[in-house]
CSV table of C-alpha atoms in Angstrom, one decimal:
chain,number,residue,atom,x,y,z
A,1,MET,CA,-5.2,-24.6,12.9
A,2,ASN,CA,-8.3,-24.7,10.7
A,3,TYR,CA,-8.4,-21.2,9.2
A,4,THR,CA,-11.6,-19.6,7.8
A,5,LEU,CA,-11.5,-18.9,4.1
A,6,PHE,CA,-12.8,-15.5,2.9
A,7,LYS,CA,-13.0,-14.5,-0.7
A,8,GLN,CA,-12.4,-10.8,-1.3
A,9,CYS,CA,-15.1,-10.7,-4.1
A,10,ASN,CA,-17.8,-12.2,-1.9
A,11,SER,CA,-21.1,-10.3,-2.7
A,12,ALA,CA,-21.5,-9.3,1.0
A,13,TRP,CA,-18.4,-7.1,0.8
A,14,GLY,CA,-16.6,-7.2,-2.6
A,15,SER,CA,-18.2,-4.0,-4.0
A,16,HIS,CA,-17.5,-2.0,-0.8
A,17,GLN,CA,-14.7,0.7,-0.9
A,18,LEU,CA,-11.4,-0.6,0.5
A,19,GLY,CA,-10.2,1.9,3.1
A,20,THR,CA,-10.6,5.4,1.8
A,21,SER,CA,-9.2,4.5,-1.7
A,22,SER,CA,-11.0,4.4,-5.0
A,23,GLU,CA,-10.7,0.6,-5.2
A,24,THR,CA,-13.1,-2.0,-3.8
A,25,ILE,CA,-12.4,-4.9,-1.5
A,26,CYS,CA,-12.8,-7.2,-4.5
A,27,GLU,CA,-10.2,-5.3,-6.5
A,28,ALA,CA,-7.5,-4.8,-3.9
A,29,GLY,CA,-8.6,-6.3,-0.6
A,30,CYS,CA,-6.3,-9.4,-0.5
A,31,ALA,CA,-4.1,-8.3,2.4
A,32,MET,CA,-7.1,-7.2,4.6
A,33,SER,CA,-9.1,-10.3,3.7
A,34,SER,CA,-6.1,-12.5,4.6
A,35,LEU,CA,-5.8,-10.9,8.0
A,36,SER,CA,-9.5,-11.1,8.4
A,37,MET,CA,-9.2,-14.9,8.0
A,38,VAL,CA,-6.7,-15.0,10.9
A,39,LEU,CA,-8.7,-12.8,13.2
A,40,ASN,CA,-12.0,-14.7,12.5
A,41,SER,CA,-10.3,-18.0,13.1
A,42,TYR,CA,-9.1,-16.8,16.5
A,43,LYS,CA,-12.6,-15.5,17.3
A,44,GLU,CA,-11.6,-11.9,17.5
A,45,LEU,CA,-14.6,-9.5,17.6
A,46,VAL,CA,-15.5,-6.1,16.2
A,47,GLY,CA,-18.6,-4.5,17.7
A,48,GLY,CA,-19.4,-7.8,19.5
A,49,LYS,CA,-19.5,-9.8,16.2
A,50,THR,CA,-17.0,-12.1,14.7
A,51,ILE,CA,-14.8,-10.4,12.1
A,52,ASP,CA,-15.3,-10.7,8.3
A,53,PRO,CA,-13.7,-8.5,5.6
A,54,LEU,CA,-16.5,-5.9,5.7
A,55,SER,CA,-16.6,-5.4,9.4
A,56,PHE,CA,-12.8,-5.4,9.6
A,57,ASN,CA,-12.4,-2.9,6.7
A,58,ASN,CA,-14.9,-0.6,8.5
A,59,TRP,CA,-13.0,-1.0,11.8
A,60,LEU,CA,-9.7,-0.3,10.1
A,61,VAL,CA,-11.0,2.9,8.5
A,62,SER,CA,-12.2,4.2,11.9
A,63,HIS,CA,-9.0,3.1,13.7
A,64,SER,CA,-6.3,4.4,11.3
A,65,GLY,CA,-5.6,0.9,10.1
A,66,TYR,CA,-4.6,2.0,6.5
A,67,ALA,CA,-1.8,4.1,5.2
A,68,ASP,CA,-2.3,6.0,1.9
A,69,GLY,CA,-6.0,5.0,1.7
A,70,ASP,CA,-5.8,1.2,1.4
A,71,LEU,CA,-2.3,-0.1,2.5
A,72,LEU,CA,-2.9,-2.3,5.5
A,73,GLU,CA,-1.0,-1.4,8.6
A,74,TRP,CA,0.0,-4.9,9.7
A,75,ALA,CA,0.0,-4.2,13.4
A,76,SER,CA,-3.3,-2.3,13.4
A,77,ALA,CA,-5.3,-5.2,14.7
A,78,ASP,CA,-3.1,-5.9,17.8
A,79,SER,CA,-5.6,-4.1,20.0
A,80,LEU,CA,-8.4,-6.5,19.2
A,81,GLY,CA,-7.1,-9.3,21.3
A,82,SER,CA,-4.7,-12.3,21.1
A,83,VAL,CA,-3.4,-12.0,17.5
A,84,LYS,CA,-0.3,-9.8,17.5
A,85,PHE,CA,2.0,-8.6,14.7
A,86,SER,CA,5.5,-10.1,15.2
A,87,ASP,CA,7.7,-9.5,12.1
A,88,TYR,CA,7.7,-8.3,8.5
A,89,TYR,CA,10.4,-10.2,6.4
A,90,ARG,CA,10.9,-8.1,3.3
A,91,GLY,CA,12.0,-9.7,0.0
A,92,ALA,CA,12.3,-13.1,-1.5
A,93,GLY,CA,14.4,-15.4,0.7
A,94,SER,CA,14.2,-13.1,3.7
A,95,LEU,CA,12.5,-15.9,5.5
A,96,SER,CA,13.8,-19.4,4.5
A,97,ALA,CA,11.5,-22.2,3.5
A,98,SER,CA,12.5,-24.1,6.6
A,99,GLN,CA,11.8,-21.1,8.8
A,100,LEU,CA,8.4,-20.7,7.2
A,101,GLN,CA,7.7,-24.4,7.8
A,102,GLY,CA,8.7,-24.0,11.4
A,103,LEU,CA,6.4,-21.1,11.9
A,104,VAL,CA,3.5,-23.1,10.3
A,105,ASP,CA,4.3,-26.1,12.6
A,106,LYS,CA,4.2,-23.8,15.6
A,107,LYS,CA,0.8,-22.4,14.5
A,108,HIS,CA,2.0,-18.9,13.8
A,109,PRO,CA,-0.3,-17.1,11.3
A,110,VAL,CA,1.8,-16.1,8.3
A,111,ILE,CA,0.6,-14.0,5.4
A,112,VAL,CA,2.8,-14.0,2.3
A,113,ASN,CA,3.2,-12.0,-0.9
A,114,VAL,CA,2.8,-14.0,-4.1
A,115,ARG,CA,2.2,-13.5,-7.9
A,116,ALA,CA,5.3,-11.3,-8.3
A,117,GLY,CA,4.4,-9.2,-5.3
A,118,THR,CA,0.9,-8.3,-6.4
A,119,HIS,CA,-1.2,-10.5,-4.1
A,120,TRP,CA,-1.3,-11.6,-0.4
A,121,VAL,CA,-2.4,-15.0,0.9
A,122,LEU,CA,-2.6,-16.9,4.2
A,123,VAL,CA,-0.3,-19.9,4.6
A,124,ILE,CA,-2.2,-22.9,6.1
A,125,GLY,CA,0.2,-25.8,5.7
A,126,TYR,CA,2.9,-27.2,3.5
A,127,GLU,CA,4.3,-30.3,1.7
A,128,GLY,CA,8.0,-29.8,1.1
A,129,THR,CA,8.5,-26.4,-0.4
A,130,ASN,CA,4.9,-26.1,-1.7
A,131,PHE,CA,2.8,-24.2,0.8
A,132,TYR,CA,-1.0,-24.6,1.0
A,133,VAL,CA,-2.8,-21.3,1.3
A,134,ASN,CA,-6.2,-19.7,1.8
A,135,ASP,CA,-6.2,-17.5,-1.3
A,136,PRO,CA,-8.8,-14.7,-1.0
A,137,GLY,CA,-8.7,-13.7,-4.7
A,138,PHE,CA,-7.9,-16.8,-6.8
A,139,ASP,CA,-8.9,-20.5,-6.8
A,140,THR,CA,-5.3,-21.4,-5.9
A,141,SER,CA,-4.7,-23.8,-3.0
A,142,ALA,CA,-0.8,-23.8,-3.0
A,143,TYR,CA,2.2,-21.7,-4.0
A,144,ALA,CA,5.8,-22.8,-4.4
A,145,TYR,CA,8.2,-21.2,-1.9
A,146,SER,CA,10.2,-19.9,-4.9
A,147,GLY,CA,7.2,-17.7,-5.9
A,148,MET,CA,6.9,-16.0,-2.5
A,149,SER,CA,8.3,-12.7,-1.2
A,150,ASN,CA,7.5,-10.6,1.8
A,151,TYR,CA,6.3,-12.5,4.9
A,152,ILE,CA,4.1,-11.1,7.7
A,153,VAL,CA,4.2,-13.2,10.9
A,154,TYR,CA,1.8,-13.0,13.8
A,155,ASN,CA,1.9,-14.4,17.3
A,156,VAL,CA,-1.1,-15.8,19.1
């Protein structure tokens, strides 16, 4: 799958409020931006238009897609179409490197927690235990499996 890359600090949406919190999409929109990449890549629509972080954020606000103001409800987008939440593996090692590789091979979208649990990215490929990612907040193209925790898996 060739996934769309969205940067959370893009001028079209970066300064907008994330959910109902006091933070902006640029400051804390990595999870939402990562899921936006998946939804856009599978041509999901909001209001008849292809999803981007701004349209998805607005949709989430009006469809109870956030908990506590800006915590993404991972299954909130299930009603949009073919992309469906499957599993949340909590903690480092809760999904093995070989399991993650298998999911990537089978084209399951997987969003992972990196940077000591402070950031979310979309996995797009791998080489051994280094996983290529679309990183919405940093200019990083890969993370080692050893630096990952928490894995969000979708079915399409």
